[in-house]
Amino acid sequence: MSASHSATHKEAPYYYVPAMSGHPVRMALALLATGVGAAGWVNGVPYAKWLVLAGLLAGVVVLYYWFGDAIAESESGLNSKRIDASYRWGMSWFIFSEVMFFAGFFGALWYVRTITTPWLGDIDHRLMLWPDFQAQWPNFGPAGVVEAFQTVGPFWLPTINTALLLTSGVTLTISHHALREDHRGKAIFWLAATVILGFLFVGCQAYEYIHAYRDLNLKFNSGAYGSLFYMLTGFHGFHVIMGATMLTVILVRLLRGHFRPDHHFGFEGAAWYWHFVDVVWLGLYLFIYWF
């Protein structure tokens, strides 16, 4: 994850090409096991969930050693500015793919609310399909197919979570500037604060899910609203977990003396990802909880 250089501060004059590695094959097998297990799990195949667990654990182990090799290459001074540029382009395209991923779900939310719901509520569809359908958002489907539920408002947990994420963006920026100024202790402190805020967000969201399911009767099958609510907030929560995990790894590396003020793309890449997660949450906060 890093294009930082070794303690010698020497830059490799070439484009480093790693030796042959078995990591891609091992990761492919782990993903295959996870996919096959997931397909079996939803179809009631015995022991399929254990195959999913085994595949996920294998994937984590492969990533640990794979990133460990990349970090060792970086810290031994094998990477040059060309490698640094490759890391930056790679991370940029990865974040762009995530932007399009969430754009698909936001697009689905817009389409259901703005086009499908009014369309199904016009006179022709009400006469021919569902006379009792109410063209309002959220709705309970035709003829009460969906159990009654309550929506999740912006107060107070979503607003608290917004404050947590926005604050974490500030603490991360302070940490980044401290690293650039070679104030390692300050960088470590503010990065640790960022990680804590990130996992606090996850805890609050878990509590919100319990409240929504138990007290509001809001479930994944609660019509389009329920499915989109859990898909958007759930995937975002997963991204927060991944981002906080990345920042935890960066924190450990800082504690071990990695990174320099002028070479620390591992830190920057994780920070890009975290700021992207912050921006996505602002969209969710507005269009899920307020509008």
XYZ file of C-alpha atoms in Angstrom:
291
model
C 0.000 0.000 0.000
C 2.982 2.328 0.172
C 5.383 3.862 -2.258
C 7.554 5.296 0.493
C 11.251 4.654 0.361
C 13.790 3.115 2.681
C 15.630 4.803 5.512
C 18.549 5.432 3.132
C 16.329 7.894 1.227
C 17.685 6.522 -2.031
C 15.410 6.249 -5.013
C 15.525 3.244 -7.299
C 16.417 4.423 -10.825
C 14.191 1.861 -12.524
C 10.627 0.551 -12.585
C 10.667 -2.333 -10.125
C 8.954 -5.509 -11.333
C 8.305 -8.056 -8.560
C 9.287 -11.676 -8.956
C 6.739 -14.374 -9.744
C 4.222 -14.707 -6.926
C 1.575 -17.205 -5.902
C -0.553 -14.592 -4.138
C -2.939 -13.982 -7.081
C -3.647 -17.702 -7.469
C -4.215 -18.158 -3.746
C -6.550 -15.159 -3.658
C -8.480 -16.492 -6.664
C -9.004 -19.799 -4.861
C -10.139 -17.985 -1.696
C -12.644 -15.926 -3.694
C -13.861 -19.040 -5.503
C -14.487 -20.779 -2.191
C -16.320 -17.720 -0.875
C -18.510 -17.427 -3.983
C -19.371 -21.123 -4.150
C -20.092 -21.168 -0.429
C -22.334 -18.098 -0.667
C -24.305 -19.630 -3.539
C -24.741 -22.812 -1.566
C -25.671 -20.947 1.601
C -28.604 -19.087 0.035
C -29.805 -22.389 -1.444
C -29.717 -24.223 1.863
C -26.673 -26.412 1.188
C -25.352 -27.884 4.460
C -21.989 -26.566 5.653
C -21.914 -23.929 2.885
C -21.576 -21.139 5.439
C -18.392 -22.745 6.727
C -17.001 -22.676 3.208
C -17.766 -18.944 3.084
C -15.978 -18.455 6.399
C -12.981 -20.482 5.239
C -12.785 -18.501 1.991
C -12.950 -15.161 3.800
C -10.304 -16.165 6.327
C -8.060 -17.439 3.543
C -8.494 -14.145 1.698
C -7.485 -12.157 4.792
C -4.366 -14.306 5.233
C -3.398 -13.880 1.574
C -3.852 -10.108 1.788
C -1.733 -9.990 4.935
C 1.238 -11.624 3.242
C 0.647 -9.900 -0.110
C 0.608 -6.408 1.366
C 3.468 -7.424 3.623
C 5.574 -8.163 0.544
C 4.610 -4.822 -1.018
C 5.523 -2.954 2.172
C 8.858 -4.769 2.376
C 9.627 -3.825 -1.225
C 8.825 -0.203 -0.449
C 10.804 -0.023 2.779
C 13.857 -1.651 1.155
C 14.035 1.165 -1.412
C 12.985 -0.808 -4.476
C 10.279 1.639 -5.531
C 10.848 4.752 -7.607
C 8.715 7.747 -8.547
C 7.314 5.686 -11.400
C 6.038 3.123 -8.906
C 4.611 5.971 -6.837
C 2.714 7.216 -9.902
C 1.399 3.696 -10.533
C 0.104 3.469 -6.965
C -1.624 6.826 -7.313
C -3.295 5.930 -10.603
C -4.318 2.548 -9.237
C -5.908 4.057 -6.130
C -7.596 6.764 -8.186
C -9.242 4.240 -10.512
C -10.231 2.073 -7.554
C -12.007 5.012 -5.876
C -13.634 5.897 -9.203
C -15.043 2.358 -9.389
C -16.447 2.840 -5.884
C -18.020 6.132 -6.951
C -19.819 4.341 -9.779
C -20.844 1.539 -7.395
C -22.640 3.939 -5.087
C -23.943 5.965 -8.028
C -25.859 2.858 -9.102
C -27.638 2.614 -5.744
C -28.313 6.344 -5.541
C -29.670 6.110 -9.073
C -31.982 3.269 -8.034
C -33.229 5.350 -5.112
C -33.907 8.320 -7.379
C -35.621 6.153 -10.009
C -37.950 4.459 -7.516
C -38.918 7.688 -5.782
C -39.161 10.035 -8.760
C -40.299 7.820 -11.635
C -41.626 4.423 -10.574
C -43.783 5.449 -7.613
C -45.709 8.239 -9.417
C -45.968 6.052 -12.516
C -47.586 3.184 -10.605
C -49.944 5.633 -8.931
C -51.429 7.130 -12.094
C -55.013 6.408 -13.046
C -54.272 3.695 -15.611
C -52.132 1.577 -13.303
C -54.451 2.062 -10.345
C -57.433 0.870 -12.392
C -55.676 -2.056 -14.098
C -53.134 -3.251 -11.523
C -53.386 -2.062 -7.923
C -56.449 0.033 -7.065
C -55.288 0.473 -3.459
C -51.743 1.606 -4.322
C -50.757 4.949 -2.815
C -48.153 6.906 -4.789
C -46.190 8.152 -1.799
C -42.663 7.571 -0.522
C -42.127 5.334 1.227
C -45.040 3.085 0.345
C -46.243 -0.295 1.543
C -46.699 -1.791 -1.873
C -49.988 -2.824 -3.497
C -52.812 -3.844 -1.186
C -50.627 -3.807 1.922
C -48.219 -6.495 0.708
C -45.474 -4.975 2.868
C -45.845 -5.008 6.644
C -46.266 -1.598 8.225
C -42.974 0.014 9.245
C -41.599 3.356 10.300
C -38.818 5.235 8.555
C -35.559 6.227 10.225
C -35.336 9.962 10.832
C -32.171 12.065 11.019
C -32.275 12.475 14.821
C -30.319 11.496 16.660
C -28.072 8.629 15.662
C -27.630 9.558 11.975
C -26.736 13.114 12.977
C -24.301 11.851 15.604
C -22.737 9.573 13.010
C -22.427 12.509 10.618
C -20.598 14.474 13.289
C -18.314 11.496 13.978
C -17.349 11.056 10.320
C -16.863 14.755 9.632
C -14.703 15.049 12.749
C -12.679 12.020 11.660
C -11.995 13.749 8.351
C -10.602 16.740 10.247
C -8.429 14.624 12.560
C -7.085 12.681 9.578
C -6.160 15.900 7.780
C -4.367 17.162 10.897
C -2.468 13.869 11.087
C -1.491 14.104 7.436
C -0.164 17.645 7.814
C 1.749 16.592 10.925
C 3.424 13.774 8.996
C 4.346 16.149 6.186
C 5.950 18.404 8.789
C 7.788 15.401 10.306
C 5.906 15.581 13.614
C 5.499 11.828 13.997
C 4.059 11.855 17.517
C 1.356 14.328 16.530
C 0.589 12.336 13.382
C 0.205 9.142 15.425
C -2.089 10.796 17.981
C -4.495 12.282 15.449
C -4.518 9.153 13.300
C -5.389 7.078 16.368
C -8.251 9.506 17.044
C -9.450 9.002 13.461
C -9.478 5.222 13.851
C -11.424 5.459 17.119
C -14.004 7.770 15.547
C -14.378 5.382 12.604
C -15.126 2.381 14.780
C -17.453 4.480 16.949
C -19.416 5.186 13.771
C -19.694 1.452 13.097
C -20.920 0.834 16.637
C -23.573 3.538 16.361
C -24.755 2.167 13.038
C -25.056 -1.329 14.492
C -27.195 0.090 17.303
C -29.303 1.944 14.724
C -29.928 -1.310 12.842
C -31.067 -3.043 16.031
C -33.430 -0.152 16.764
C -34.789 -0.079 13.198
C -35.409 -3.832 13.091
C -36.798 -4.254 16.593
C -38.665 -1.003 17.232
C -39.556 0.297 13.756
C -40.197 -3.075 12.076
C -37.936 -1.917 9.236
C -36.540 -4.982 7.489
C -34.726 -5.751 4.277
C -38.019 -6.864 2.710
C -39.875 -3.703 3.768
C -40.510 -2.716 0.177
C -38.154 -0.634 -1.922
C -37.464 1.680 1.004
C -36.256 -1.113 3.290
C -34.061 -2.788 0.694
C -32.481 0.479 -0.473
C -32.000 1.697 3.099
C -30.077 -1.406 4.136
C -28.172 -1.752 0.855
C -26.944 1.858 0.866
C -26.203 2.214 4.569
C -24.951 -1.371 4.852
C -22.467 -1.099 2.007
C -21.343 2.254 3.341
C -20.839 0.723 6.780
C -18.749 -2.025 5.180
C -16.618 0.640 3.499
C -16.163 2.401 6.836
C -14.940 -0.865 8.361
C -12.509 -1.365 5.483
C -11.312 2.248 5.682
C -10.825 2.089 9.452
C -8.906 -1.174 9.005
C -6.657 0.470 6.402
C -5.992 3.383 8.737
C -5.230 0.949 11.561
C -2.560 -0.679 9.397
C -1.151 2.772 8.582
C -1.134 3.602 12.312
C 0.864 0.452 13.075
C 3.294 1.358 10.325
C 3.701 4.861 11.732
C 4.452 3.366 15.128
C 7.116 1.180 13.498
C 8.811 4.192 11.930
C 7.585 3.809 8.360
C 6.929 6.768 6.011
C 8.792 10.029 5.512
C 7.460 13.558 5.083
C 8.030 13.437 1.331
C 7.222 9.768 0.682
C 4.129 8.297 2.322
C 1.621 7.269 -0.303
C 0.381 4.411 1.889
C -0.953 7.076 4.240
C -2.273 9.233 1.415
C -4.071 6.369 -0.342
C -5.891 5.370 2.848
C -6.729 9.032 3.476
C -8.205 9.406 -0.028
C -10.409 6.406 0.628
C -11.543 7.768 3.999
C -12.488 11.154 2.584
C -14.448 9.381 -0.160
C -16.352 7.469 2.535
C -17.117 10.788 4.251
C -18.557 12.298 1.062
C -20.741 9.248 0.397
C -22.147 9.469 3.902
C -23.152 13.093 3.391
C -25.188 11.969 0.379
C -26.784 9.188 2.409
C -27.536 11.534 5.300
C -29.403 13.901 2.999
C -31.258 11.521 0.681
C -31.998 8.660 3.085
C -32.670 10.393 6.385
C -33.846 13.879 5.414
C -35.476 13.606 1.976
